[in-house]
Each structure stands twice: as structure tokens, then as C-alpha cells.
mmCIF file with all atom_site columns, C-alpha atoms in Angstrom:
data_model
loop_
_atom_site.group_PDB
_atom_site.id
_atom_site.type_symbol
_atom_site.label_atom_id
_atom_site.label_alt_id
_atom_site.label_comp_id
_atom_site.label_asym_id
_atom_site.label_entity_id
_atom_site.label_seq_id
_atom_site.pdbx_PDB_ins_code
_atom_site.Cartn_x
_atom_site.Cartn_y
_atom_site.Cartn_z
_atom_site.occupancy
_atom_site.B_iso_or_equiv
_atom_site.pdbx_formal_charge
_atom_site.auth_seq_id
_atom_site.auth_comp_id
_atom_site.auth_asym_id
_atom_site.auth_atom_id
_atom_site.pdbx_PDB_model_num
ATOM 1  C CA . UNK A 1 1  ? 178.094 63.624 190.561 1.00 69.00 ? 187 UNK A CA 1
ATOM 2  C CA . UNK A 1 2  ? 180.209 60.635 189.488 1.00 77.00 ? 188 UNK A CA 1
ATOM 3  C CA . UNK A 1 3  ? 181.760 60.480 192.964 1.00 73.00 ? 189 UNK A CA 1
ATOM 4  C CA . UNK A 1 4  ? 178.330 60.376 194.605 1.00 71.00 ? 190 UNK A CA 1
ATOM 5  C CA . UNK A 1 5  ? 177.190 57.592 192.263 1.00 75.00 ? 191 UNK A CA 1
ATOM 6  C CA . UNK A 1 6  ? 180.362 55.609 192.945 1.00 63.00 ? 192 UNK A CA 1
ATOM 7  C CA . UNK A 1 7  ? 179.945 56.034 196.728 1.00 61.00 ? 193 UNK A CA 1
ATOM 8  C CA . UNK A 1 8  ? 176.332 54.871 196.590 1.00 72.00 ? 194 UNK A CA 1
ATOM 9  C CA . UNK A 1 9  ? 177.343 51.871 194.475 1.00 63.00 ? 195 UNK A CA 1
ATOM 10 C CA . UNK A 1 10 ? 180.102 50.904 196.959 1.00 60.00 ? 196 UNK A CA 1
ATOM 11 C CA . UNK A 1 11 ? 177.718 51.208 199.935 1.00 70.00 ? 197 UNK A CA 1
ATOM 12 C CA . UNK A 1 12 ? 175.117 49.118 198.089 1.00 59.00 ? 198 UNK A CA 1
ATOM 13 C CA . UNK A 1 13 ? 177.666 46.393 197.300 1.00 54.00 ? 199 UNK A CA 1
ATOM 14 C CA . UNK A 1 14 ? 178.915 46.315 200.913 1.00 56.00 ? 200 UNK A CA 1
ATOM 15 C CA . UNK A 1 15 ? 175.323 45.997 202.122 1.00 58.00 ? 201 UNK A CA 1
ATOM 16 C CA . UNK A 1 16 ? 174.638 43.053 199.826 1.00 56.00 ? 202 UNK A CA 1
ATOM 17 C CA . UNK A 1 17 ? 177.942 41.385 200.765 1.00 50.00 ? 203 UNK A CA 1
ATOM 18 C CA . UNK A 1 18 ? 177.214 41.790 204.495 1.00 53.00 ? 204 UNK A CA 1
ATOM 19 C CA . UNK A 1 19 ? 173.670 40.446 204.178 1.00 49.00 ? 205 UNK A CA 1
ATOM 20 C CA . UNK A 1 20 ? 174.877 37.473 202.125 1.00 48.00 ? 206 UNK A CA 1
ATOM 21 C CA . UNK A 1 21 ? 177.674 36.668 204.611 1.00 47.00 ? 207 UNK A CA 1
ATOM 22 C CA . UNK A 1 22 ? 175.356 36.809 207.635 1.00 47.00 ? 208 UNK A CA 1
ATOM 23 C CA . UNK A 1 23 ? 172.711 34.727 205.894 1.00 47.00 ? 209 UNK A CA 1
ATOM 24 C CA . UNK A 1 24 ? 175.292 32.114 204.891 1.00 48.00 ? 210 UNK A CA 1
ATOM 25 C CA . UNK A 1 25 ? 176.735 31.733 208.372 1.00 47.00 ? 211 UNK A CA 1
ATOM 26 C CA . UNK A 1 26 ? 173.337 31.326 210.014 1.00 47.00 ? 212 UNK A CA 1
ATOM 27 C CA . UNK A 1 27 ? 172.081 29.037 207.258 1.00 49.00 ? 213 UNK A CA 1
ATOM 28 C CA . UNK A 1 28 ? 175.091 26.769 207.535 1.00 48.00 ? 214 UNK A CA 1
ATOM 29 C CA . UNK A 1 29 ? 174.446 25.967 211.199 1.00 49.00 ? 215 UNK A CA 1
ATOM 30 C CA . UNK A 1 30 ? 172.885 22.568 211.772 1.00 54.00 ? 216 UNK A CA 1
ATOM 31 C CA . UNK A 1 31 ? 169.474 22.789 213.403 1.00 51.00 ? 217 UNK A CA 1
ATOM 32 C CA . UNK A 1 32 ? 167.913 19.922 215.273 1.00 50.00 ? 218 UNK A CA 1
ATOM 33 C CA . UNK A 1 33 ? 164.689 18.692 213.812 1.00 66.00 ? 219 UNK A CA 1
ATOM 34 C CA . UNK A 1 34 ? 163.368 17.453 217.131 1.00 73.00 ? 220 UNK A CA 1
ATOM 35 C CA . UNK A 1 35 ? 164.207 18.698 220.602 1.00 86.00 ? 221 UNK A CA 1
ATOM 36 C CA . UNK A 1 36 ? 162.831 17.819 224.004 1.00 88.00 ? 222 UNK A CA 1
ATOM 37 C CA . UNK A 1 37 ? 160.576 20.297 225.745 1.00 88.00 ? 223 UNK A CA 1
ATOM 38 C CA . UNK A 1 38 ? 158.663 17.859 227.949 1.00 90.00 ? 224 UNK A CA 1
ATOM 39 C CA . UNK A 1 39 ? 159.967 14.733 229.652 1.00 93.00 ? 225 UNK A CA 1
ATOM 40 C CA . UNK A 1 40 ? 158.234 11.391 229.980 1.00 93.00 ? 226 UNK A CA 1
ATOM 41 C CA . UNK A 1 41 ? 157.987 10.017 233.514 1.00 91.00 ? 227 UNK A CA 1
ATOM 42 C CA . UNK A 1 42 ? 157.404 6.402  232.454 1.00 93.00 ? 228 UNK A CA 1
ATOM 43 C CA . UNK A 1 43 ? 160.175 3.833  232.480 1.00 94.00 ? 229 UNK A CA 1
ATOM 44 C CA . UNK A 1 44 ? 160.773 2.435  229.003 1.00 94.00 ? 230 UNK A CA 1
ATOM 45 C CA . UNK A 1 45 ? 161.542 -1.151 228.029 1.00 94.00 ? 231 UNK A CA 1
ATOM 46 C CA . UNK A 1 46 ? 165.299 -1.143 227.421 1.00 92.00 ? 232 UNK A CA 1
ATOM 47 C CA . UNK A 1 47 ? 164.986 -3.908 224.768 1.00 93.00 ? 233 UNK A CA 1
ATOM 48 C CA . UNK A 1 48 ? 162.983 -1.513 222.551 1.00 94.00 ? 234 UNK A CA 1
ATOM 49 C CA . UNK A 1 49 ? 165.647 1.224  222.580 1.00 95.00 ? 235 UNK A CA 1
ATOM 50 C CA . UNK A 1 50 ? 168.208 1.363  219.794 1.00 95.00 ? 236 UNK A CA 1
ATOM 51 C CA . UNK A 1 51 ? 169.870 4.732  220.254 1.00 95.00 ? 237 UNK A CA 1
ATOM 52 C CA . UNK A 1 52 ? 169.948 7.942  222.274 1.00 96.00 ? 238 UNK A CA 1
ATOM 53 C CA . UNK A 1 53 ? 171.021 11.578 222.102 1.00 94.00 ? 239 UNK A CA 1
ATOM 54 C CA . UNK A 1 54 ? 171.999 13.871 224.946 1.00 94.00 ? 240 UNK A CA 1
ATOM 55 C CA . UNK A 1 55 ? 170.381 17.291 225.018 1.00 91.00 ? 241 UNK A CA 1
ATOM 56 C CA . UNK A 1 56 ? 170.942 20.283 227.277 1.00 87.00 ? 242 UNK A CA 1
ATOM 57 C CA . UNK A 1 57 ? 168.853 22.994 225.604 1.00 82.00 ? 243 UNK A CA 1
ATOM 58 C CA . UNK A 1 58 ? 165.988 23.860 226.102 1.00 85.00 ? 244 UNK A CA 1
ATOM 59 C CA . UNK A 1 59 ? 165.923 21.195 228.861 1.00 89.00 ? 245 UNK A CA 1
ATOM 60 C CA . UNK A 1 60 ? 168.505 18.712 230.125 1.00 93.00 ? 246 UNK A CA 1
ATOM 61 C CA . UNK A 1 61 ? 167.292 15.405 228.721 1.00 95.00 ? 247 UNK A CA 1
ATOM 62 C CA . UNK A 1 62 ? 168.101 12.111 227.073 1.00 96.00 ? 248 UNK A CA 1
ATOM 63 C CA . UNK A 1 63 ? 166.191 11.428 223.859 1.00 95.00 ? 249 UNK A CA 1
ATOM 64 C CA . UNK A 1 64 ? 165.792 7.689  223.329 1.00 96.00 ? 250 UNK A CA 1
ATOM 65 C CA . UNK A 1 65 ? 164.944 6.346  219.896 1.00 95.00 ? 251 UNK A CA 1
ATOM 66 C CA . UNK A 1 66 ? 162.942 3.129  219.794 1.00 95.00 ? 252 UNK A CA 1
ATOM 67 C CA . UNK A 1 67 ? 163.098 0.273  217.294 1.00 94.00 ? 253 UNK A CA 1
ATOM 68 C CA . UNK A 1 68 ? 160.085 1.865  215.553 1.00 94.00 ? 254 UNK A CA 1
ATOM 69 C CA . UNK A 1 69 ? 161.819 5.257  215.307 1.00 94.00 ? 255 UNK A CA 1
ATOM 70 C CA . UNK A 1 70 ? 159.801 6.926  218.050 1.00 94.00 ? 256 UNK A CA 1
ATOM 71 C CA . UNK A 1 71 ? 161.687 9.594  220.004 1.00 94.00 ? 257 UNK A CA 1
ATOM 72 C CA . UNK A 1 72 ? 160.995 9.784  223.738 1.00 95.00 ? 258 UNK A CA 1
ATOM 73 C CA . UNK A 1 73 ? 162.567 12.303 226.092 1.00 96.00 ? 259 UNK A CA 1
ATOM 74 C CA . UNK A 1 74 ? 163.384 11.420 229.693 1.00 96.00 ? 260 UNK A CA 1
ATOM 75 C CA . UNK A 1 75 ? 165.310 12.887 232.598 1.00 95.00 ? 261 UNK A CA 1
ATOM 76 C CA . UNK A 1 76 ? 168.968 11.797 232.643 1.00 95.00 ? 262 UNK A CA 1
ATOM 77 C CA . UNK A 1 77 ? 168.951 11.640 236.457 1.00 93.00 ? 263 UNK A CA 1
ATOM 78 C CA . UNK A 1 78 ? 166.969 8.395  236.710 1.00 93.00 ? 264 UNK A CA 1
ATOM 79 C CA . UNK A 1 79 ? 168.856 5.138  237.389 1.00 94.00 ? 265 UNK A CA 1
ATOM 80 C CA . UNK A 1 80 ? 167.098 3.156  234.657 1.00 95.00 ? 266 UNK A CA 1
ATOM 81 C CA . UNK A 1 81 ? 168.109 5.810  232.114 1.00 96.00 ? 267 UNK A CA 1
ATOM 82 C CA . UNK A 1 82 ? 171.787 5.367  232.985 1.00 95.00 ? 268 UNK A CA 1
ATOM 83 C CA . UNK A 1 83 ? 171.381 1.577  232.687 1.00 95.00 ? 269 UNK A CA 1
ATOM 84 C CA . UNK A 1 84 ? 169.722 1.950  229.281 1.00 96.00 ? 270 UNK A CA 1
ATOM 85 C CA . UNK A 1 85 ? 172.532 4.214  228.035 1.00 96.00 ? 271 UNK A CA 1
ATOM 86 C CA . UNK A 1 86 ? 175.144 1.653  229.136 1.00 95.00 ? 272 UNK A CA 1
ATOM 87 C CA . UNK A 1 87 ? 173.225 -1.156 227.425 1.00 94.00 ? 273 UNK A CA 1
ATOM 88 C CA . UNK A 1 88 ? 172.964 0.799  224.154 1.00 95.00 ? 274 UNK A CA 1
ATOM 89 C CA . UNK A 1 89 ? 176.668 1.684  224.302 1.00 94.00 ? 275 UNK A CA 1
ATOM 90 C CA . UNK A 1 90 ? 177.523 -2.005 224.845 1.00 91.00 ? 276 UNK A CA 1
ATOM 91 C CA . UNK A 1 91 ? 175.431 -2.990 221.811 1.00 86.00 ? 277 UNK A CA 1
ATOM 92 C CA . UNK A 1 92 ? 177.254 -0.399 219.702 1.00 84.00 ? 278 UNK A CA 1
ATOM 93 C CA . UNK A 1 93 ? 180.705 -1.642 220.719 1.00 84.00 ? 279 UNK A CA 1
ATOM 94 C CA . UNK A 1 94 ? 179.866 -5.318 220.104 1.00 81.00 ? 280 UNK A CA 1
ATOM 95 C CA . UNK A 1 95 ? 178.421 -4.493 216.651 1.00 72.00 ? 281 UNK A CA 1
ATOM 96 C CA . UNK A 1 96 ? 181.604 -2.628 215.755 1.00 66.00 ? 282 UNK A CA 1
ATOM 97 C CA . UNK A 1 97 ? 183.804 -5.678 216.409 1.00 61.00 ? 283 UNK A CA 1
#
């Protein structure tokens, strides 16, 4: 009887340890708060953009962040988008100097 109780206790402890380990590894992953699912087709004013993030999932997109904190998703394939990214990168490098 003592052996059965000890075996059940060991199985119970392993179950709790496994559940805690799995929960910790999933919980420690950083989740995005905002991700692009639809893309804007309008060209944005480059002067109003302060930053950007590249995204590949669930859609390939560039998320621009405006001076007011608004996040707008656009297709990275457009020429104006590439120009805006270069302009933002230039601003970042000149601020760092």
C-alpha cells in the first residue's frame, strides 16, 4: 500500500512539474500587442512617420507608427514605403550622433 501511495505521489509531482514548465515557457514568449491583418492602400505623408516595424506573420507588411502613435500597415513592395523606411533610418542615425 505504501508503494502505491508513493508511486501516485511521484506521478502527481511529475504532472505538476511538467504543467508548470510548459506554462512557463509559453508564458515567457513575447507576444505582439498589434499585428497587421489588413494593409492600407493609401500613401502616407513621410513627415508624419517616426518609426516602423517589419512583420511577416500573418501577412508580410511594414507597420508605420505616426507622430500621434497611430499604427498603419502597408505593403513593403511599394516604392514610397522603401523611401519612407530609408528616411526614418536616416533620422535615427543622425539622432544617434
